[in-house]
CSV table of C-alpha atoms in Angstrom, one decimal:
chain,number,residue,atom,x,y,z
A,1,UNK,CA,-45.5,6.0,-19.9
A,2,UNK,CA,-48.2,2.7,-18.6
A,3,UNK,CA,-47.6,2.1,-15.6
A,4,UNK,CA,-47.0,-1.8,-15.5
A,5,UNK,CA,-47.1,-4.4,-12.7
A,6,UNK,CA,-45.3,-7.7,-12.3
A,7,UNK,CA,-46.4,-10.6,-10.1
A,8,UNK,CA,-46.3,-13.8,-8.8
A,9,UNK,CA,-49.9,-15.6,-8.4
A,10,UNK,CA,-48.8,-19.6,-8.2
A,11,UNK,CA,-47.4,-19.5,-4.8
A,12,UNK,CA,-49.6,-20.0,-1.7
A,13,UNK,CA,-52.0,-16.7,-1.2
A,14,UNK,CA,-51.6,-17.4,2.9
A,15,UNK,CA,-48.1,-17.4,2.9
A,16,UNK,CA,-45.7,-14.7,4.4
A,17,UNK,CA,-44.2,-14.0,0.8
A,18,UNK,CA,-45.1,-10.8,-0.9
A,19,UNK,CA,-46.5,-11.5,-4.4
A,20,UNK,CA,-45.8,-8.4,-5.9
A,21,UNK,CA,-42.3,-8.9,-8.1
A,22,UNK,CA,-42.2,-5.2,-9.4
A,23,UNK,CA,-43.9,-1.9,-10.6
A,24,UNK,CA,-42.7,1.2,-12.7
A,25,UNK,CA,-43.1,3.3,-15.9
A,26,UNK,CA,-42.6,1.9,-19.2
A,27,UNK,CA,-40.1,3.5,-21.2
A,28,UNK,CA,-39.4,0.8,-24.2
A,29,UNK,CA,-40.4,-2.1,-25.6
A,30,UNK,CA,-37.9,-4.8,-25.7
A,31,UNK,CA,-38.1,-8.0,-28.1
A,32,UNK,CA,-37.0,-11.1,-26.1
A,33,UNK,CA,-36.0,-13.0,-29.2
A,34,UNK,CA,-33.6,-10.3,-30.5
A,35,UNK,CA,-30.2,-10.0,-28.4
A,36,UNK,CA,-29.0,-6.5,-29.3
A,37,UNK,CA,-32.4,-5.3,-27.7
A,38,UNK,CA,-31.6,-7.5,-24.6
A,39,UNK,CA,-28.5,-6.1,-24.1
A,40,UNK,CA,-30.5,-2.2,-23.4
A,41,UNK,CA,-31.3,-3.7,-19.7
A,42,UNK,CA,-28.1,-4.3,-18.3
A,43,UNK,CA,-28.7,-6.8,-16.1
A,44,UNK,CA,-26.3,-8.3,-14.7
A,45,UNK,CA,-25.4,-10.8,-11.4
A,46,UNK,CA,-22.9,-9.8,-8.7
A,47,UNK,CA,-19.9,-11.8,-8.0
A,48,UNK,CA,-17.3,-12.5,-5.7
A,49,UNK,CA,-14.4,-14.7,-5.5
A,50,UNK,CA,-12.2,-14.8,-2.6
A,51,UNK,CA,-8.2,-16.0,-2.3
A,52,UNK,CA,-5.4,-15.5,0.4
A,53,UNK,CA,-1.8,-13.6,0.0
A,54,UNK,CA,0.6,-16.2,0.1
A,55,UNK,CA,3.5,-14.0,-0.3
A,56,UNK,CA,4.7,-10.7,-0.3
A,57,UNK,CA,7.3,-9.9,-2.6
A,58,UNK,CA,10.6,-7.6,-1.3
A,59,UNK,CA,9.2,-4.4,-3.1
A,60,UNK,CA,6.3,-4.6,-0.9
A,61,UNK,CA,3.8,-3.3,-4.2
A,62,UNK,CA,3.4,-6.8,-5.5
A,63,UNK,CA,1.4,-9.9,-3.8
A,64,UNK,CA,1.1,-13.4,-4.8
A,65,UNK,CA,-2.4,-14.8,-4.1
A,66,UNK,CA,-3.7,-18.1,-3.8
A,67,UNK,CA,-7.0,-19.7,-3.5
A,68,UNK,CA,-9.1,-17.4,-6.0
A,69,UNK,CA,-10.0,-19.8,-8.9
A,70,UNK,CA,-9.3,-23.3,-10.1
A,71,UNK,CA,-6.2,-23.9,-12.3
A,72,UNK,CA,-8.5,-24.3,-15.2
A,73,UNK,CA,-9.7,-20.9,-15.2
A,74,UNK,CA,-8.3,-18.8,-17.7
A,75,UNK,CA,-7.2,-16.0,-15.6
A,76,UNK,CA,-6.8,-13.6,-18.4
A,77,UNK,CA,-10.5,-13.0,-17.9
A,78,UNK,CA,-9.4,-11.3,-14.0
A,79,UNK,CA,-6.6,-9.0,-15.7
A,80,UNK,CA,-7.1,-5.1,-14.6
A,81,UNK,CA,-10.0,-6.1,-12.0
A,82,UNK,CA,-9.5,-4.0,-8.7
A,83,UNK,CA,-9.4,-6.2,-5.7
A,84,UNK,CA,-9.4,-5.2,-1.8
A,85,UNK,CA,-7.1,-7.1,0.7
A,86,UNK,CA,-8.9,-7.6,4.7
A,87,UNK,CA,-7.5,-4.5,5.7
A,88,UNK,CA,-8.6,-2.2,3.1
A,89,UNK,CA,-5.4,-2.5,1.0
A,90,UNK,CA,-6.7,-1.9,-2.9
A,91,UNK,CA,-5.0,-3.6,-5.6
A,92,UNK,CA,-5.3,-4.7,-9.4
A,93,UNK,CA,-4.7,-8.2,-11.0
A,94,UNK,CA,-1.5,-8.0,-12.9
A,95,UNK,CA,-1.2,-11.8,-14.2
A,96,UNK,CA,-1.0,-15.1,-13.4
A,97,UNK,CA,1.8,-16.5,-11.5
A,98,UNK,CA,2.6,-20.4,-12.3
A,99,UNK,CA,0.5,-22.5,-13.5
A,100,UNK,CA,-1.4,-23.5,-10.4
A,101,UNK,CA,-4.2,-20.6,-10.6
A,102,UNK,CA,-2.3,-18.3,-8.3
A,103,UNK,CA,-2.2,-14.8,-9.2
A,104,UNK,CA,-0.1,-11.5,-8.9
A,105,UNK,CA,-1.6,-8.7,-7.4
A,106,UNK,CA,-0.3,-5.2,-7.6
A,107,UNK,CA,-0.5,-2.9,-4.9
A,108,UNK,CA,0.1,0.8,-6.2
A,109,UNK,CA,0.2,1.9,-2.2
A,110,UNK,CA,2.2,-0.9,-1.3
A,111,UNK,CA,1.0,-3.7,0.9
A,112,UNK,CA,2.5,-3.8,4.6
A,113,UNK,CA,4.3,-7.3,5.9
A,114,UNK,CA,4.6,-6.9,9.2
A,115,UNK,CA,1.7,-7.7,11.8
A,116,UNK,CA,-0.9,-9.6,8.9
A,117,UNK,CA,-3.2,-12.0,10.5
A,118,UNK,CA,-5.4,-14.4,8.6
A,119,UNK,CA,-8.1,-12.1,8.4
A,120,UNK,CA,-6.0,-9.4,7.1
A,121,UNK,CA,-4.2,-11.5,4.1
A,122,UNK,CA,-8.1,-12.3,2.4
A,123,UNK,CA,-8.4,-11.0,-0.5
A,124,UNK,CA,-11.9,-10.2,-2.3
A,125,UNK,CA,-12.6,-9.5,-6.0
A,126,UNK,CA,-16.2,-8.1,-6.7
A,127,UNK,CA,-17.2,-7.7,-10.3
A,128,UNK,CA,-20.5,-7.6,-12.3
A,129,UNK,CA,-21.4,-10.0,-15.1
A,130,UNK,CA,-24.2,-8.3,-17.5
A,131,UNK,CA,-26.6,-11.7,-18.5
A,132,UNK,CA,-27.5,-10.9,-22.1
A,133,UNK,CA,-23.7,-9.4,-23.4
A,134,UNK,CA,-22.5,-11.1,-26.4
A,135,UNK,CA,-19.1,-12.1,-24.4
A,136,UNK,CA,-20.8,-14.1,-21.5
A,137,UNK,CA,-16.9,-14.3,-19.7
A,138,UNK,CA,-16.3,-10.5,-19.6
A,139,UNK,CA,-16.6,-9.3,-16.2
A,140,UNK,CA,-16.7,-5.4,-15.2
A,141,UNK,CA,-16.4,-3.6,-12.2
């Protein structure tokens, strides 16, 4: 239970940055040269990809959207991963559609047609990706 302290002394001591990086209890001890001990922290980075609806499709529960990755990326990675349209409209990644990098998105609410703007037809994905897990490309939400 020490408390510990982490800072920063080789910036500038006049400058307007706070030195202090971060304080707190410690509960473990964690080997940095032995992976299944870094995994304990769970750290992770945010990310966020964006795309646009380029179609809706007749049963107004499934959207084809555009924009959200490269061709290249293996979209298999994105299946199951919740995704929120401009107007609040939740939906999951079902698959890939083509071979261009476009995506379906399934809407279990149903998505409405009429009256999208630009605005509206964005489309956000949000997922964590945890730094020290053995499967760098696995993304959770």
């Amino acid at each position: 239970g020490a408390l510990v302290i982490g800072a920063k002394f080789d910036g500038d001591i006049h400058g307007e940055s706070c030195r202090l990086a971060f304080y707190g209890r410690l509960v473990t001890l964690i080997n940095p040269s032995k992976p299944a001990e870094l995994q304990q922290l769970r750290v992770y980075k945010m990310k966020e990809k964006r795309g646009v609806i380029e179609r809706i499709n007749e049963d107004q529960g499934n959207a084809i959207v555009r924009g959200m990755f490269k061709k290249e990326t293996d979209p298999a990675i994105y299946t199951g991963l919740r995704v929120v349209t401009g107007r609040g409209e939740d939906g999951v990644i079902e698959s890939s559609f083509g071979k261009s990098g476009k995506l379906k998105v399934h809407f279990a609410k149903g998505i409405q047609q009429a009256g999208r703007s630009s605005s509206d037809n964005a489309v956000i994905l949000r997922c964590k990706r945890y730094i020290y897990e053995h499967d760098r490309k696995r993304l959770r939400q």
